[in-house]
């Protein structure tokens, strides 16, 4: 019959959200987890990638190297956008040290420590020694003497030039002085003075 009809409706086209990732820090493999909250913009989105769970990055899971992370955001209109950025996981030094003699007597004890730490991610930049008796040092190869007998846990914390650190602990033993004592049996005449002496000395540790 030649009749026509027209219907008109409006459609709103929403723009995608502008999504960005703030600069991510270099993290040490043994430095603990990193919360990614605050690194994605706008806030409220979700990070994904190797080592990421609930917006927390675990460098141990990710491993040493460069890891690509993705930030996904959904705005109030239901529009989604995402962006990616890399994060670098760097290694920590292998910390070790030796002692000239791990067990010494209380008198004139002198422990010499030699730092054997190595780093494949820069040189060893600083050292912090704790000798277990509230004494410390920062030199590479220090010496230390103890004023009391006992077992002392000596700890070295070494920090590499990449900012990562590691620790090692070795026990140093300071032996106590013996308690010296002796006894005699009976008396003796001047013509027959064979006197018997019995050692009663003791020591708290060792023999």
mmCIF file with all atom_site columns, C-alpha atoms in Angstrom:
data_model
loop_
_atom_site.group_PDB
_atom_site.id
_atom_site.type_symbol
_atom_site.label_atom_id
_atom_site.label_alt_id
_atom_site.label_comp_id
_atom_site.label_asym_id
_atom_site.label_entity_id
_atom_site.label_seq_id
_atom_site.pdbx_PDB_ins_code
_atom_site.Cartn_x
_atom_site.Cartn_y
_atom_site.Cartn_z
_atom_site.occupancy
_atom_site.B_iso_or_equiv
_atom_site.pdbx_formal_charge
_atom_site.auth_seq_id
_atom_site.auth_comp_id
_atom_site.auth_asym_id
_atom_site.auth_atom_id
_atom_site.pdbx_PDB_model_num
ATOM 1   C CA . UNK A 1 1   ? 0.000   0.000   0.000   1.00 0.00 ? 1   UNK A CA 1
ATOM 2   C CA . UNK A 1 2   ? 3.071   2.243   -0.116  1.00 0.00 ? 2   UNK A CA 1
ATOM 3   C CA . UNK A 1 3   ? 2.967   3.265   3.565   1.00 0.00 ? 3   UNK A CA 1
ATOM 4   C CA . UNK A 1 4   ? 6.184   3.607   5.548   1.00 0.00 ? 4   UNK A CA 1
ATOM 5   C CA . UNK A 1 5   ? 7.109   4.225   9.174   1.00 0.00 ? 5   UNK A CA 1
ATOM 6   C CA . UNK A 1 6   ? 10.298  5.314   10.859  1.00 0.00 ? 6   UNK A CA 1
ATOM 7   C CA . UNK A 1 7   ? 11.612  4.727   14.372  1.00 0.00 ? 7   UNK A CA 1
ATOM 8   C CA . UNK A 1 8   ? 14.493  6.622   15.869  1.00 0.00 ? 8   UNK A CA 1
ATOM 9   C CA . UNK A 1 9   ? 16.545  5.786   18.932  1.00 0.00 ? 9   UNK A CA 1
ATOM 10  C CA . UNK A 1 10  ? 19.764  7.165   20.357  1.00 0.00 ? 10  UNK A CA 1
ATOM 11  C CA . UNK A 1 11  ? 22.880  5.187   21.128  1.00 0.00 ? 11  UNK A CA 1
ATOM 12  C CA . UNK A 1 12  ? 25.552  6.366   23.550  1.00 0.00 ? 12  UNK A CA 1
ATOM 13  C CA . UNK A 1 13  ? 29.075  5.413   22.633  1.00 0.00 ? 13  UNK A CA 1
ATOM 14  C CA . UNK A 1 14  ? 31.289  5.607   25.698  1.00 0.00 ? 14  UNK A CA 1
ATOM 15  C CA . UNK A 1 15  ? 34.981  6.240   25.397  1.00 0.00 ? 15  UNK A CA 1
ATOM 16  C CA . UNK A 1 16  ? 37.442  3.652   26.655  1.00 0.00 ? 16  UNK A CA 1
ATOM 17  C CA . UNK A 1 17  ? 39.091  4.554   29.951  1.00 0.00 ? 17  UNK A CA 1
ATOM 18  C CA . UNK A 1 18  ? 42.612  5.903   29.757  1.00 0.00 ? 18  UNK A CA 1
ATOM 19  C CA . UNK A 1 19  ? 44.748  3.382   31.577  1.00 0.00 ? 19  UNK A CA 1
ATOM 20  C CA . UNK A 1 20  ? 48.372  3.718   32.654  1.00 0.00 ? 20  UNK A CA 1
ATOM 21  C CA . UNK A 1 21  ? 50.949  2.072   34.930  1.00 0.00 ? 21  UNK A CA 1
ATOM 22  C CA . UNK A 1 22  ? 53.232  4.184   37.068  1.00 0.00 ? 22  UNK A CA 1
ATOM 23  C CA . UNK A 1 23  ? 56.947  3.401   36.952  1.00 0.00 ? 23  UNK A CA 1
ATOM 24  C CA . UNK A 1 24  ? 57.536  0.046   38.619  1.00 0.00 ? 24  UNK A CA 1
ATOM 25  C CA . UNK A 1 25  ? 60.575  -0.335  40.899  1.00 0.00 ? 25  UNK A CA 1
ATOM 26  C CA . UNK A 1 26  ? 63.432  -2.792  40.472  1.00 0.00 ? 26  UNK A CA 1
ATOM 27  C CA . UNK A 1 27  ? 62.907  -5.490  43.093  1.00 0.00 ? 27  UNK A CA 1
ATOM 28  C CA . UNK A 1 28  ? 65.283  -7.939  44.756  1.00 0.00 ? 28  UNK A CA 1
ATOM 29  C CA . UNK A 1 29  ? 64.491  -11.616 44.397  1.00 0.00 ? 29  UNK A CA 1
ATOM 30  C CA . UNK A 1 30  ? 64.719  -12.068 48.191  1.00 0.00 ? 30  UNK A CA 1
ATOM 31  C CA . UNK A 1 31  ? 63.212  -8.686  49.066  1.00 0.00 ? 31  UNK A CA 1
ATOM 32  C CA . UNK A 1 32  ? 59.696  -9.905  49.789  1.00 0.00 ? 32  UNK A CA 1
ATOM 33  C CA . UNK A 1 33  ? 56.441  -9.298  47.946  1.00 0.00 ? 33  UNK A CA 1
ATOM 34  C CA . UNK A 1 34  ? 55.433  -5.980  46.375  1.00 0.00 ? 34  UNK A CA 1
ATOM 35  C CA . UNK A 1 35  ? 51.882  -4.620  46.593  1.00 0.00 ? 35  UNK A CA 1
ATOM 36  C CA . UNK A 1 36  ? 50.887  -3.261  43.179  1.00 0.00 ? 36  UNK A CA 1
ATOM 37  C CA . UNK A 1 37  ? 48.136  -1.090  44.629  1.00 0.00 ? 37  UNK A CA 1
ATOM 38  C CA . UNK A 1 38  ? 48.722  2.490   43.570  1.00 0.00 ? 38  UNK A CA 1
ATOM 39  C CA . UNK A 1 39  ? 50.783  1.616   40.502  1.00 0.00 ? 39  UNK A CA 1
ATOM 40  C CA . UNK A 1 40  ? 47.764  1.322   38.172  1.00 0.00 ? 40  UNK A CA 1
ATOM 41  C CA . UNK A 1 41  ? 45.694  4.321   37.092  1.00 0.00 ? 41  UNK A CA 1
ATOM 42  C CA . UNK A 1 42  ? 42.767  4.756   37.468  1.00 0.00 ? 42  UNK A CA 1
ATOM 43  C CA . UNK A 1 43  ? 42.792  2.824   40.725  1.00 0.00 ? 43  UNK A CA 1
ATOM 44  C CA . UNK A 1 44  ? 40.571  -0.184  41.194  1.00 0.00 ? 44  UNK A CA 1
ATOM 45  C CA . UNK A 1 45  ? 41.855  -2.271  38.297  1.00 0.00 ? 45  UNK A CA 1
ATOM 46  C CA . UNK A 1 46  ? 43.536  -5.653  38.284  1.00 0.00 ? 46  UNK A CA 1
ATOM 47  C CA . UNK A 1 47  ? 47.135  -6.629  37.576  1.00 0.00 ? 47  UNK A CA 1
ATOM 48  C CA . UNK A 1 48  ? 48.046  -9.916  35.948  1.00 0.00 ? 48  UNK A CA 1
ATOM 49  C CA . UNK A 1 49  ? 51.259  -11.620 34.900  1.00 0.00 ? 49  UNK A CA 1
ATOM 50  C CA . UNK A 1 50  ? 53.839  -14.088 36.147  1.00 0.00 ? 50  UNK A CA 1
ATOM 51  C CA . UNK A 1 51  ? 54.230  -13.809 39.918  1.00 0.00 ? 51  UNK A CA 1
ATOM 52  C CA . UNK A 1 52  ? 51.040  -11.756 40.398  1.00 0.00 ? 52  UNK A CA 1
ATOM 53  C CA . UNK A 1 53  ? 48.215  -12.839 42.702  1.00 0.00 ? 53  UNK A CA 1
ATOM 54  C CA . UNK A 1 54  ? 45.538  -10.503 44.093  1.00 0.00 ? 54  UNK A CA 1
ATOM 55  C CA . UNK A 1 55  ? 47.513  -7.462  42.920  1.00 0.00 ? 55  UNK A CA 1
ATOM 56  C CA . UNK A 1 56  ? 50.611  -8.604  44.816  1.00 0.00 ? 56  UNK A CA 1
ATOM 57  C CA . UNK A 1 57  ? 53.851  -9.370  42.976  1.00 0.00 ? 57  UNK A CA 1
ATOM 58  C CA . UNK A 1 58  ? 56.076  -12.176 44.263  1.00 0.00 ? 58  UNK A CA 1
ATOM 59  C CA . UNK A 1 59  ? 59.631  -11.903 42.868  1.00 0.00 ? 59  UNK A CA 1
ATOM 60  C CA . UNK A 1 60  ? 60.510  -15.438 43.939  1.00 0.00 ? 60  UNK A CA 1
ATOM 61  C CA . UNK A 1 61  ? 57.683  -16.847 41.817  1.00 0.00 ? 61  UNK A CA 1
ATOM 62  C CA . UNK A 1 62  ? 58.549  -14.573 38.889  1.00 0.00 ? 62  UNK A CA 1
ATOM 63  C CA . UNK A 1 63  ? 62.276  -15.330 39.015  1.00 0.00 ? 63  UNK A CA 1
ATOM 64  C CA . UNK A 1 64  ? 65.248  -13.170 38.112  1.00 0.00 ? 64  UNK A CA 1
ATOM 65  C CA . UNK A 1 65  ? 64.812  -11.193 34.905  1.00 0.00 ? 65  UNK A CA 1
ATOM 66  C CA . UNK A 1 66  ? 62.252  -8.895  33.284  1.00 0.00 ? 66  UNK A CA 1
ATOM 67  C CA . UNK A 1 67  ? 58.567  -9.727  33.685  1.00 0.00 ? 67  UNK A CA 1
ATOM 68  C CA . UNK A 1 68  ? 55.700  -8.163  31.731  1.00 0.00 ? 68  UNK A CA 1
ATOM 69  C CA . UNK A 1 69  ? 52.677  -7.113  33.823  1.00 0.00 ? 69  UNK A CA 1
ATOM 70  C CA . UNK A 1 70  ? 49.262  -6.108  32.497  1.00 0.00 ? 70  UNK A CA 1
ATOM 71  C CA . UNK A 1 71  ? 46.838  -3.712  34.191  1.00 0.00 ? 71  UNK A CA 1
ATOM 72  C CA . UNK A 1 72  ? 43.168  -4.065  33.264  1.00 0.00 ? 72  UNK A CA 1
ATOM 73  C CA . UNK A 1 73  ? 40.523  -1.494  34.241  1.00 0.00 ? 73  UNK A CA 1
ATOM 74  C CA . UNK A 1 74  ? 36.727  -1.466  33.791  1.00 0.00 ? 74  UNK A CA 1
ATOM 75  C CA . UNK A 1 75  ? 34.958  1.897   34.171  1.00 0.00 ? 75  UNK A CA 1
ATOM 76  C CA . UNK A 1 76  ? 31.415  2.599   35.385  1.00 0.00 ? 76  UNK A CA 1
ATOM 77  C CA . UNK A 1 77  ? 30.070  2.243   31.818  1.00 0.00 ? 77  UNK A CA 1
ATOM 78  C CA . UNK A 1 78  ? 31.466  -1.266  31.571  1.00 0.00 ? 78  UNK A CA 1
ATOM 79  C CA . UNK A 1 79  ? 34.158  -0.258  29.085  1.00 0.00 ? 79  UNK A CA 1
ATOM 80  C CA . UNK A 1 80  ? 37.457  -2.067  29.453  1.00 0.00 ? 80  UNK A CA 1
ATOM 81  C CA . UNK A 1 81  ? 40.981  -1.041  28.619  1.00 0.00 ? 81  UNK A CA 1
ATOM 82  C CA . UNK A 1 82  ? 44.406  -2.353  29.580  1.00 0.00 ? 82  UNK A CA 1
ATOM 83  C CA . UNK A 1 83  ? 48.070  -1.527  29.332  1.00 0.00 ? 83  UNK A CA 1
ATOM 84  C CA . UNK A 1 84  ? 51.325  -3.345  30.057  1.00 0.00 ? 84  UNK A CA 1
ATOM 85  C CA . UNK A 1 85  ? 54.656  -2.513  31.636  1.00 0.00 ? 85  UNK A CA 1
ATOM 86  C CA . UNK A 1 86  ? 57.725  -4.486  32.681  1.00 0.00 ? 86  UNK A CA 1
ATOM 87  C CA . UNK A 1 87  ? 59.196  -5.033  36.114  1.00 0.00 ? 87  UNK A CA 1
ATOM 88  C CA . UNK A 1 88  ? 62.768  -6.153  36.731  1.00 0.00 ? 88  UNK A CA 1
ATOM 89  C CA . UNK A 1 89  ? 63.737  -8.746  39.336  1.00 0.00 ? 89  UNK A CA 1
ATOM 90  C CA . UNK A 1 90  ? 67.419  -8.675  40.216  1.00 0.00 ? 90  UNK A CA 1
ATOM 91  C CA . UNK A 1 91  ? 69.518  -11.130 42.208  1.00 0.00 ? 91  UNK A CA 1
ATOM 92  C CA . UNK A 1 92  ? 70.957  -10.855 45.701  1.00 0.00 ? 92  UNK A CA 1
ATOM 93  C CA . UNK A 1 93  ? 74.556  -11.503 46.724  1.00 0.00 ? 93  UNK A CA 1
ATOM 94  C CA . UNK A 1 94  ? 75.724  -14.865 47.967  1.00 0.00 ? 94  UNK A CA 1
ATOM 95  C CA . UNK A 1 95  ? 76.935  -14.043 51.465  1.00 0.00 ? 95  UNK A CA 1
ATOM 96  C CA . UNK A 1 96  ? 79.588  -16.116 53.242  1.00 0.00 ? 96  UNK A CA 1
ATOM 97  C CA . UNK A 1 97  ? 82.551  -15.600 55.546  1.00 0.00 ? 97  UNK A CA 1
ATOM 98  C CA . UNK A 1 98  ? 85.239  -17.592 57.300  1.00 0.00 ? 98  UNK A CA 1
ATOM 99  C CA . UNK A 1 99  ? 86.744  -17.413 60.802  1.00 0.00 ? 99  UNK A CA 1
ATOM 100 C CA . UNK A 1 100 ? 90.388  -18.094 61.583  1.00 0.00 ? 100 UNK A CA 1
ATOM 101 C CA . UNK A 1 101 ? 89.360  -20.416 64.434  1.00 0.00 ? 101 UNK A CA 1
ATOM 102 C CA . UNK A 1 102 ? 85.729  -20.890 65.446  1.00 0.00 ? 102 UNK A CA 1
ATOM 103 C CA . UNK A 1 103 ? 86.624  -22.119 68.968  1.00 0.00 ? 103 UNK A CA 1
ATOM 104 C CA . UNK A 1 104 ? 89.081  -20.249 71.166  1.00 0.00 ? 104 UNK A CA 1
ATOM 105 C CA . UNK A 1 105 ? 89.940  -19.857 74.848  1.00 0.00 ? 105 UNK A CA 1
ATOM 106 C CA . UNK A 1 106 ? 88.689  -16.898 76.835  1.00 0.00 ? 106 UNK A CA 1
ATOM 107 C CA . UNK A 1 107 ? 92.230  -15.646 77.489  1.00 0.00 ? 107 UNK A CA 1
ATOM 108 C CA . UNK A 1 108 ? 93.658  -13.768 74.502  1.00 0.00 ? 108 UNK A CA 1
ATOM 109 C CA . UNK A 1 109 ? 90.906  -14.846 72.121  1.00 0.00 ? 109 UNK A CA 1
ATOM 110 C CA . UNK A 1 110 ? 91.025  -13.017 68.789  1.00 0.00 ? 110 UNK A CA 1
ATOM 111 C CA . UNK A 1 111 ? 88.592  -13.939 66.037  1.00 0.00 ? 111 UNK A CA 1
ATOM 112 C CA . UNK A 1 112 ? 89.476  -12.810 62.524  1.00 0.00 ? 112 UNK A CA 1
ATOM 113 C CA . UNK A 1 113 ? 86.649  -12.722 59.982  1.00 0.00 ? 113 UNK A CA 1
ATOM 114 C CA . UNK A 1 114 ? 87.148  -12.849 56.208  1.00 0.00 ? 114 UNK A CA 1
ATOM 115 C CA . UNK A 1 115 ? 84.298  -11.819 53.932  1.00 0.00 ? 115 UNK A CA 1
ATOM 116 C CA . UNK A 1 116 ? 83.801  -14.303 51.074  1.00 0.00 ? 116 UNK A CA 1
ATOM 117 C CA . UNK A 1 117 ? 80.626  -12.741 49.673  1.00 0.00 ? 117 UNK A CA 1
ATOM 118 C CA . UNK A 1 118 ? 80.065  -12.621 45.914  1.00 0.00 ? 118 UNK A CA 1
ATOM 119 C CA . UNK A 1 119 ? 77.558  -10.849 43.705  1.00 0.00 ? 119 UNK A CA 1
ATOM 120 C CA . UNK A 1 120 ? 76.743  -11.392 40.033  1.00 0.00 ? 120 UNK A CA 1
ATOM 121 C CA . UNK A 1 121 ? 74.615  -8.237  40.037  1.00 0.00 ? 121 UNK A CA 1
ATOM 122 C CA . UNK A 1 122 ? 77.128  -5.586  40.980  1.00 0.00 ? 122 UNK A CA 1
ATOM 123 C CA . UNK A 1 123 ? 79.927  -5.380  43.533  1.00 0.00 ? 123 UNK A CA 1
ATOM 124 C CA . UNK A 1 124 ? 79.570  -5.653  47.311  1.00 0.00 ? 124 UNK A CA 1
ATOM 125 C CA . UNK A 1 125 ? 78.899  -2.066  48.328  1.00 0.00 ? 125 UNK A CA 1
ATOM 126 C CA . UNK A 1 126 ? 78.571  -2.322  52.114  1.00 0.00 ? 126 UNK A CA 1
ATOM 127 C CA . UNK A 1 127 ? 78.839  -4.752  54.991  1.00 0.00 ? 127 UNK A CA 1
ATOM 128 C CA . UNK A 1 128 ? 77.260  -4.873  58.441  1.00 0.00 ? 128 UNK A CA 1
ATOM 129 C CA . UNK A 1 129 ? 78.741  -7.283  61.000  1.00 0.00 ? 129 UNK A CA 1
ATOM 130 C CA . UNK A 1 130 ? 77.024  -8.231  64.239  1.00 0.00 ? 130 UNK A CA 1
ATOM 131 C CA . UNK A 1 131 ? 79.265  -10.202 66.589  1.00 0.00 ? 131 UNK A CA 1
ATOM 132 C CA . UNK A 1 132 ? 76.463  -11.414 68.861  1.00 0.00 ? 132 UNK A CA 1
ATOM 133 C CA . UNK A 1 133 ? 77.559  -9.414  71.903  1.00 0.00 ? 133 UNK A CA 1
ATOM 134 C CA . UNK A 1 134 ? 76.090  -6.040  70.922  1.00 0.00 ? 134 UNK A CA 1
ATOM 135 C CA . UNK A 1 135 ? 79.277  -5.185  69.028  1.00 0.00 ? 135 UNK A CA 1
ATOM 136 C CA . UNK A 1 136 ? 79.233  -4.330  65.317  1.00 0.00 ? 136 UNK A CA 1
ATOM 137 C CA . UNK A 1 137 ? 81.581  -3.421  62.469  1.00 0.00 ? 137 UNK A CA 1
ATOM 138 C CA . UNK A 1 138 ? 81.369  -2.315  58.843  1.00 0.00 ? 138 UNK A CA 1
ATOM 139 C CA . UNK A 1 139 ? 84.854  -3.148  57.545  1.00 0.00 ? 139 UNK A CA 1
ATOM 140 C CA . UNK A 1 140 ? 85.440  -5.935  55.032  1.00 0.00 ? 140 UNK A CA 1
ATOM 141 C CA . UNK A 1 141 ? 87.556  -8.240  57.208  1.00 0.00 ? 141 UNK A CA 1
ATOM 142 C CA . UNK A 1 142 ? 87.270  -7.262  60.893  1.00 0.00 ? 142 UNK A CA 1
ATOM 143 C CA . UNK A 1 143 ? 88.654  -8.859  64.046  1.00 0.00 ? 143 UNK A CA 1
ATOM 144 C CA . UNK A 1 144 ? 86.913  -9.152  67.394  1.00 0.00 ? 144 UNK A CA 1
ATOM 145 C CA . UNK A 1 145 ? 87.629  -10.386 70.920  1.00 0.00 ? 145 UNK A CA 1
ATOM 146 C CA . UNK A 1 146 ? 85.083  -11.485 73.517  1.00 0.00 ? 146 UNK A CA 1
ATOM 147 C CA . UNK A 1 147 ? 85.220  -10.687 77.217  1.00 0.00 ? 147 UNK A CA 1
ATOM 148 C CA . UNK A 1 148 ? 82.997  -13.547 78.357  1.00 0.00 ? 148 UNK A CA 1
ATOM 149 C CA . UNK A 1 149 ? 82.801  -17.233 77.578  1.00 0.00 ? 149 UNK A CA 1
ATOM 150 C CA . UNK A 1 150 ? 79.865  -18.447 75.540  1.00 0.00 ? 150 UNK A CA 1
ATOM 151 C CA . UNK A 1 151 ? 78.532  -19.156 72.076  1.00 0.00 ? 151 UNK A CA 1
ATOM 152 C CA . UNK A 1 152 ? 78.132  -16.126 69.828  1.00 0.00 ? 152 UNK A CA 1
ATOM 153 C CA . UNK A 1 153 ? 76.192  -16.086 66.556  1.00 0.00 ? 153 UNK A CA 1
ATOM 154 C CA . UNK A 1 154 ? 78.119  -13.819 64.208  1.00 0.00 ? 154 UNK A CA 1
ATOM 155 C CA . UNK A 1 155 ? 76.026  -12.386 61.356  1.00 0.00 ? 155 UNK A CA 1
ATOM 156 C CA . UNK A 1 156 ? 77.189  -10.634 58.205  1.00 0.00 ? 156 UNK A CA 1
ATOM 157 C CA . UNK A 1 157 ? 74.736  -8.663  56.071  1.00 0.00 ? 157 UNK A CA 1
ATOM 158 C CA . UNK A 1 158 ? 76.233  -7.711  52.710  1.00 0.00 ? 158 UNK A CA 1
ATOM 159 C CA . UNK A 1 159 ? 74.568  -5.289  50.306  1.00 0.00 ? 159 UNK A CA 1
ATOM 160 C CA . UNK A 1 160 ? 75.423  -5.230  46.609  1.00 0.00 ? 160 UNK A CA 1
ATOM 161 C CA . UNK A 1 161 ? 75.568  -2.135  44.431  1.00 0.00 ? 161 UNK A CA 1
ATOM 162 C CA . UNK A 1 162 ? 72.146  -3.038  42.989  1.00 0.00 ? 162 UNK A CA 1
ATOM 163 C CA . UNK A 1 163 ? 70.634  -2.490  46.453  1.00 0.00 ? 163 UNK A CA 1
ATOM 164 C CA . UNK A 1 164 ? 69.957  -6.145  47.206  1.00 0.00 ? 164 UNK A CA 1
ATOM 165 C CA . UNK A 1 165 ? 71.339  -7.785  50.331  1.00 0.00 ? 165 UNK A CA 1
ATOM 166 C CA . UNK A 1 166 ? 71.832  -11.186 51.916  1.00 0.00 ? 166 UNK A CA 1
ATOM 167 C CA . UNK A 1 167 ? 72.944  -12.564 55.283  1.00 0.00 ? 167 UNK A CA 1
ATOM 168 C CA . UNK A 1 168 ? 75.068  -15.368 56.677  1.00 0.00 ? 168 UNK A CA 1
ATOM 169 C CA . UNK A 1 169 ? 75.541  -16.531 60.271  1.00 0.00 ? 169 UNK A CA 1
ATOM 170 C CA . UNK A 1 170 ? 78.362  -18.585 61.815  1.00 0.00 ? 170 UNK A CA 1
ATOM 171 C CA . UNK A 1 171 ? 78.768  -19.520 65.478  1.00 0.00 ? 171 UNK A CA 1
ATOM 172 C CA . UNK A 1 172 ? 81.915  -18.559 67.404  1.00 0.00 ? 172 UNK A CA 1
ATOM 173 C CA . UNK A 1 173 ? 82.722  -20.472 70.602  1.00 0.00 ? 173 UNK A CA 1
ATOM 174 C CA . UNK A 1 174 ? 84.642  -18.944 73.521  1.00 0.00 ? 174 UNK A CA 1
ATOM 175 C CA . UNK A 1 175 ? 85.684  -21.605 76.029  1.00 0.00 ? 175 UNK A CA 1
ATOM 176 C CA . UNK A 1 176 ? 85.640  -20.706 79.758  1.00 0.00 ? 176 UNK A CA 1
ATOM 177 C CA . UNK A 1 177 ? 88.693  -20.850 81.983  1.00 0.00 ? 177 UNK A CA 1
ATOM 178 C CA . UNK A 1 178 ? 88.998  -23.970 84.143  1.00 0.00 ? 178 UNK A CA 1
ATOM 179 C CA . UNK A 1 179 ? 88.432  -23.858 87.896  1.00 0.00 ? 179 UNK A CA 1
ATOM 180 C CA . UNK A 1 180 ? 91.731  -25.074 89.303  1.00 0.00 ? 180 UNK A CA 1
ATOM 181 C CA . UNK A 1 181 ? 91.794  -27.058 92.564  1.00 0.00 ? 181 UNK A CA 1
ATOM 182 C CA . UNK A 1 182 ? 93.680  -29.951 94.125  1.00 0.00 ? 182 UNK A CA 1
ATOM 183 C CA . UNK A 1 183 ? 93.759  -31.915 97.363  1.00 0.00 ? 183 UNK A CA 1
ATOM 184 C CA . UNK A 1 184 ? 96.458  -33.748 99.365  1.00 0.00 ? 184 UNK A CA 1
ATOM 185 C CA . UNK A 1 185 ? 96.141  -36.989 101.263 1.00 0.00 ? 185 UNK A CA 1
ATOM 186 C CA . UNK A 1 186 ? 97.465  -37.123 104.797 1.00 0.00 ? 186 UNK A CA 1
ATOM 187 C CA . UNK A 1 187 ? 100.633 -35.679 106.235 1.00 0.00 ? 187 UNK A CA 1
ATOM 188 C CA . UNK A 1 188 ? 104.261 -36.715 105.869 1.00 0.00 ? 188 UNK A CA 1
ATOM 189 C CA . UNK A 1 189 ? 107.358 -37.054 108.027 1.00 0.00 ? 189 UNK A CA 1
ATOM 190 C CA . UNK A 1 190 ? 110.558 -35.324 107.113 1.00 0.00 ? 190 UNK A CA 1
ATOM 191 C CA . UNK A 1 191 ? 112.264 -38.669 106.520 1.00 0.00 ? 191 UNK A CA 1
ATOM 192 C CA . UNK A 1 192 ? 109.455 -39.987 104.363 1.00 0.00 ? 192 UNK A CA 1
ATOM 193 C CA . UNK A 1 193 ? 107.667 -37.200 102.558 1.00 0.00 ? 193 UNK A CA 1
ATOM 194 C CA . UNK A 1 194 ? 105.863 -38.947 99.740  1.00 0.00 ? 194 UNK A CA 1
ATOM 195 C CA . UNK A 1 195 ? 102.744 -36.757 99.500  1.00 0.00 ? 195 UNK A CA 1
ATOM 196 C CA . UNK A 1 196 ? 99.886  -37.563 97.115  1.00 0.00 ? 196 UNK A CA 1
ATOM 197 C CA . UNK A 1 197 ? 98.180  -34.736 95.268  1.00 0.00 ? 197 UNK A CA 1
ATOM 198 C CA . UNK A 1 198 ? 94.789  -35.132 93.543  1.00 0.00 ? 198 UNK A CA 1
ATOM 199 C CA . UNK A 1 199 ? 93.737  -32.767 90.813  1.00 0.00 ? 199 UNK A CA 1
ATOM 200 C CA . UNK A 1 200 ? 90.211  -31.453 91.345  1.00 0.00 ? 200 UNK A CA 1
ATOM 201 C CA . UNK A 1 201 ? 90.178  -28.970 88.496  1.00 0.00 ? 201 UNK A CA 1
ATOM 202 C CA . UNK A 1 202 ? 86.996  -28.609 86.460  1.00 0.00 ? 202 UNK A CA 1
ATOM 203 C CA . UNK A 1 203 ? 85.935  -26.830 83.299  1.00 0.00 ? 203 UNK A CA 1
ATOM 204 C CA . UNK A 1 204 ? 82.410  -25.902 82.272  1.00 0.00 ? 204 UNK A CA 1
ATOM 205 C CA . UNK A 1 205 ? 82.865  -27.247 78.755  1.00 0.00 ? 205 UNK A CA 1
ATOM 206 C CA . UNK A 1 206 ? 85.458  -29.461 77.148  1.00 0.00 ? 206 UNK A CA 1
ATOM 207 C CA . UNK A 1 207 ? 88.046  -31.329 79.161  1.00 0.00 ? 207 UNK A CA 1
#
